[in-house]
mmCIF file of C-alpha atoms in Angstrom:
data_model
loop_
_atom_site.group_PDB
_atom_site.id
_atom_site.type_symbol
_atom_site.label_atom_id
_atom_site.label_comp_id
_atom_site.label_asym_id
_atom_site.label_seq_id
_atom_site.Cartn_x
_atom_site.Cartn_y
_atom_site.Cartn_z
ATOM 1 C CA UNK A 9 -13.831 19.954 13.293
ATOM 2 C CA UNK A 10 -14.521 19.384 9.656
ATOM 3 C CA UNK A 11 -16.307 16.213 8.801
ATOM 4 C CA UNK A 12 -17.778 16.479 12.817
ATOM 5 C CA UNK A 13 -21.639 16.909 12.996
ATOM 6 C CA UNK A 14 -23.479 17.801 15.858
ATOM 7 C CA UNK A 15 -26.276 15.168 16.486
ATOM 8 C CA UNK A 16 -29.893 16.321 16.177
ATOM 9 C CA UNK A 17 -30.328 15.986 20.151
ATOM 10 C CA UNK A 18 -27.599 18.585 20.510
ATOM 11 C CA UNK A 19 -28.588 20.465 18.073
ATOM 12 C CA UNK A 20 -32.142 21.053 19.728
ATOM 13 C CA UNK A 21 -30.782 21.807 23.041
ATOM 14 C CA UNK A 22 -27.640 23.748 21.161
ATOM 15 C CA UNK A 23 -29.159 27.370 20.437
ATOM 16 C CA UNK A 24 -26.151 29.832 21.780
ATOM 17 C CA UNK A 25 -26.709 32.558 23.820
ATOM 18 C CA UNK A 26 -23.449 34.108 21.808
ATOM 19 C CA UNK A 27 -24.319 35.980 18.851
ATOM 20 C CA UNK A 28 -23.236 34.696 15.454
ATOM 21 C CA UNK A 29 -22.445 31.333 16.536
ATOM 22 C CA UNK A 30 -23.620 28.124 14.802
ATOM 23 C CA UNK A 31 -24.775 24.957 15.642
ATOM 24 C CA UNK A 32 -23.820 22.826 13.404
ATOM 25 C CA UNK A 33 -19.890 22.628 13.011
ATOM 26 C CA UNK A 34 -19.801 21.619 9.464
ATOM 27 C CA UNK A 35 -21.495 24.842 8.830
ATOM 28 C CA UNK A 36 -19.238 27.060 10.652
ATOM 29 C CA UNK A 37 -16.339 25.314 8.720
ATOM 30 C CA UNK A 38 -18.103 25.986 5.482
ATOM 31 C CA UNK A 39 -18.905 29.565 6.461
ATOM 32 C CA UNK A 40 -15.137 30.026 7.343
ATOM 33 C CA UNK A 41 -14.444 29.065 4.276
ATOM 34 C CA UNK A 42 -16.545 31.282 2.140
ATOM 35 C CA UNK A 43 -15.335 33.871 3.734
ATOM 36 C CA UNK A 44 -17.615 34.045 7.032
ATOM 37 C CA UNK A 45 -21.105 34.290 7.879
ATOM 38 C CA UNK A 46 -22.525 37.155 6.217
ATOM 39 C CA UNK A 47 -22.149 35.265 2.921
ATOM 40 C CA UNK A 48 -24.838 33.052 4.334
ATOM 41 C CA UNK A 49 -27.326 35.455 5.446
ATOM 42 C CA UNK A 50 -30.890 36.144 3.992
ATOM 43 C CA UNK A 51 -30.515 39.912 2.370
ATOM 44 C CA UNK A 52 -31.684 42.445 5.122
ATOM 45 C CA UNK A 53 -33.760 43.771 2.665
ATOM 46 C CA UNK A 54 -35.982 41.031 2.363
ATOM 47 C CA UNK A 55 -36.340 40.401 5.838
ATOM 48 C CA UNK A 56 -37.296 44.082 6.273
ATOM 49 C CA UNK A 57 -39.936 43.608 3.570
ATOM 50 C CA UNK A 58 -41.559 40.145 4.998
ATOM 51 C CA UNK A 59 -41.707 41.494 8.582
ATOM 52 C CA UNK A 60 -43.178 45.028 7.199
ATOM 53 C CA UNK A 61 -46.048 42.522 5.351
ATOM 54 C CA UNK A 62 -46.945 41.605 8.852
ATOM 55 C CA UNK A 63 -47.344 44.710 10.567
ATOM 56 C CA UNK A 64 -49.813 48.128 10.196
ATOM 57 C CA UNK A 65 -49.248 50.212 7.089
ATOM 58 C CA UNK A 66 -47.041 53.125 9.573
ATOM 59 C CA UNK A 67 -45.346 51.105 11.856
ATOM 60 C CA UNK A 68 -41.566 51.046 11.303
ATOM 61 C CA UNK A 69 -38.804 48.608 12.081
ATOM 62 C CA UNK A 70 -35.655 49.678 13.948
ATOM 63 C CA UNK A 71 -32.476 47.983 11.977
ATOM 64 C CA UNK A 72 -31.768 45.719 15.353
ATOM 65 C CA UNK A 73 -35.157 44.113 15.047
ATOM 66 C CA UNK A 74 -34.097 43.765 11.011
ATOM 67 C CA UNK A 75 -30.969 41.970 12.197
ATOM 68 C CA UNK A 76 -32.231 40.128 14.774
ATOM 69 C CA UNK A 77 -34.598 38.707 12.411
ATOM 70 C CA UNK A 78 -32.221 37.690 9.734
ATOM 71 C CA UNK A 79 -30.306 36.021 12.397
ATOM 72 C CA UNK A 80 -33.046 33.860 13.643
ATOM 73 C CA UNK A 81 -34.353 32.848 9.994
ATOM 74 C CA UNK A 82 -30.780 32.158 9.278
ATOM 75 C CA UNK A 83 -30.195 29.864 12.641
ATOM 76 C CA UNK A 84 -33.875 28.138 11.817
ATOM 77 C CA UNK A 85 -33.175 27.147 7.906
ATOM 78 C CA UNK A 86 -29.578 26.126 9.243
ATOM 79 C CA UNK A 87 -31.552 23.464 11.930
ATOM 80 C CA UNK A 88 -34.067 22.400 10.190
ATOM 81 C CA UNK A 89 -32.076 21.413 6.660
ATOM 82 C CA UNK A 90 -29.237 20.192 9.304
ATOM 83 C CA UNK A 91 -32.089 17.530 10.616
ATOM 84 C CA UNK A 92 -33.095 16.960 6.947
ATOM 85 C CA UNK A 93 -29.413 16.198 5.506
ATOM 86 C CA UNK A 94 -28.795 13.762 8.782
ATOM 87 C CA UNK A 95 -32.135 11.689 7.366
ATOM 88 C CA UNK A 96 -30.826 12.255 3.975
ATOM 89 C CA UNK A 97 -27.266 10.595 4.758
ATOM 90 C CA UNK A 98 -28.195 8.161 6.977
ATOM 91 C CA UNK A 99 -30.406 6.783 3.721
ATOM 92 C CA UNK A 100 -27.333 7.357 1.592
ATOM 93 C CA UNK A 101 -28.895 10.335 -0.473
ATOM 94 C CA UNK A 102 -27.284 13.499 -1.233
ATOM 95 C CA UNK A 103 -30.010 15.379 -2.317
ATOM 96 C CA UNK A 104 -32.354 17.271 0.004
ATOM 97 C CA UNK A 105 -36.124 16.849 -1.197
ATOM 98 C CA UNK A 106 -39.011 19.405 -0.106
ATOM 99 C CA UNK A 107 -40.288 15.826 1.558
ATOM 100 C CA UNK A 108 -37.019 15.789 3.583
ATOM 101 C CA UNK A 109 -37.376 19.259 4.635
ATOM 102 C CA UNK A 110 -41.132 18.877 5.651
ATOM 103 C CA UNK A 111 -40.163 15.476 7.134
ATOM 104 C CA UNK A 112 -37.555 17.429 9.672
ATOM 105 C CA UNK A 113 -40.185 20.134 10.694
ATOM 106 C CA UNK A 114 -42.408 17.152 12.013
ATOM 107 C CA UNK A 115 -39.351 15.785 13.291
ATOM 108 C CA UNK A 116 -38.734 19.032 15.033
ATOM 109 C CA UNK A 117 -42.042 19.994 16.399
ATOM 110 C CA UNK A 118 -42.818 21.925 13.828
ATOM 111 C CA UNK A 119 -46.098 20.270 12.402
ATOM 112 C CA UNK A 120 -47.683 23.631 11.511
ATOM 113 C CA UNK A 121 -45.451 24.615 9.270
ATOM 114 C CA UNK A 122 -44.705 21.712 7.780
ATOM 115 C CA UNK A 123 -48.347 20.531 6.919
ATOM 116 C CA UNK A 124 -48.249 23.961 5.209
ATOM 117 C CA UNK A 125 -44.716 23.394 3.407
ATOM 118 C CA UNK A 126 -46.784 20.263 2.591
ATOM 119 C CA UNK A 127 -49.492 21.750 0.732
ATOM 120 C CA UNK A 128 -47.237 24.494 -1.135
ATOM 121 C CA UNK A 129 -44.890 21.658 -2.236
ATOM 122 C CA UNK A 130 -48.041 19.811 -4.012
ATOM 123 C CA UNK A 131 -49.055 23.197 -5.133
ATOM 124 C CA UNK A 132 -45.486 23.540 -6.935
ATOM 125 C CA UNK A 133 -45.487 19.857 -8.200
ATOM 126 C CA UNK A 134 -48.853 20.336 -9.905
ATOM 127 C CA UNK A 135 -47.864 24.073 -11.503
ATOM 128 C CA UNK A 136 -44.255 22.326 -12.325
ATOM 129 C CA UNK A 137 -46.543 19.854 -14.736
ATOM 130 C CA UNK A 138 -48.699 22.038 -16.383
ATOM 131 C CA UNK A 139 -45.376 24.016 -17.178
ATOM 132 C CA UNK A 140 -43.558 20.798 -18.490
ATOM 133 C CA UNK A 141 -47.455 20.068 -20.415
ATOM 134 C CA UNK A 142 -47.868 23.327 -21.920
ATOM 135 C CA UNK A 143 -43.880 23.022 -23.073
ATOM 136 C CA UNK A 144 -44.618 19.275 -24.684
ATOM 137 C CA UNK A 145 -47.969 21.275 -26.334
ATOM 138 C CA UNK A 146 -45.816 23.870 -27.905
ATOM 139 C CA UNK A 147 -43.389 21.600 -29.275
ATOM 140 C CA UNK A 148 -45.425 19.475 -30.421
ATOM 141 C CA UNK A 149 -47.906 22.412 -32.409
ATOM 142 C CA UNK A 150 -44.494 23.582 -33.257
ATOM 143 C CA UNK A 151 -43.520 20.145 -35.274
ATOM 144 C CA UNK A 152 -46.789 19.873 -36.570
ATOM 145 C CA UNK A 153 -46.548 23.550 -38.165
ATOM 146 C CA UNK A 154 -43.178 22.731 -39.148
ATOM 147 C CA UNK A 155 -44.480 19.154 -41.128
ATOM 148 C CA UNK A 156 -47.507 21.218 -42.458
ATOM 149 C CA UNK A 157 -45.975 23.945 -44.388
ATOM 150 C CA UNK A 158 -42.937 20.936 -45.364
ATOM 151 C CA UNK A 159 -44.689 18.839 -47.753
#
């Protein structure tokens, strides 16, 4: 199985009725050998606290709607970065980019959320170079006071 990937066709058609089983094979080899899937869950927890964002200020959440949740989160990152590594390897890159992963949404049928994955990502870029400005400002006021009171 290892080494054996699922292609993106299957994949789309492949959601199991079965609980706890994968798509993509190379995952469920990976999972197996991390010791199994719970390892590569998103924490109940946070689920819980996203889907109580979304809902009236009393309403509560049974644990099986919790679950079912993380499942389904878990299932959808799994497809959609499995559609963005496939584009990624067939171009002979090993990284996965925030451009590959809004690419696969389109891909997918998923042009909602990936114009708005699209507009976050810039969002991030631009705060990423202020961050890396403000850092080369410092440093640089830093040297300066350094040279000044270093005659």
């Amino acid at each position: 199985i290892k080494g054996k990937s699922l292609s993106t066709q299957s994949r789309k058609q492949g959601f199991h009725s079965e609980k706890k089983t994968l798509v993509d094979y190379n995952v469920i080899v990976e999972l197996e050998m991390n010791g199994g899937e719970g390892d590569k869950t998103l924490p109940i927890a946070n689920v819980g606290r996203i889907m109580k964002q979304n809902l009236p200020p009393k309403a509560k959440i049974s644990k099986e709607s919790k679950e079912l949740m993380q499942e389904c989160a878990t299932e959808f990152i799994s497809f959609v970065t499995g559609e963005a590594s496939d584009k990624c390897h067939k171009e002979n890159r090993k990284t996965v980019s925030g451009d590959d992963i809004c690419w696969a949404l389109c891909s997918l049928g998923f042009d909602n959320y990936a114009e708005a994955i699209g507009r976050y990502l810039y969002k991030y870029r631009q705060a990423e170079l202020v961050k890396i400005n403000l850092n080369k400002l410092e440093t640089a006021k830093d040297k300066f006071e350094q040279d000044s009171t270093n005659p």
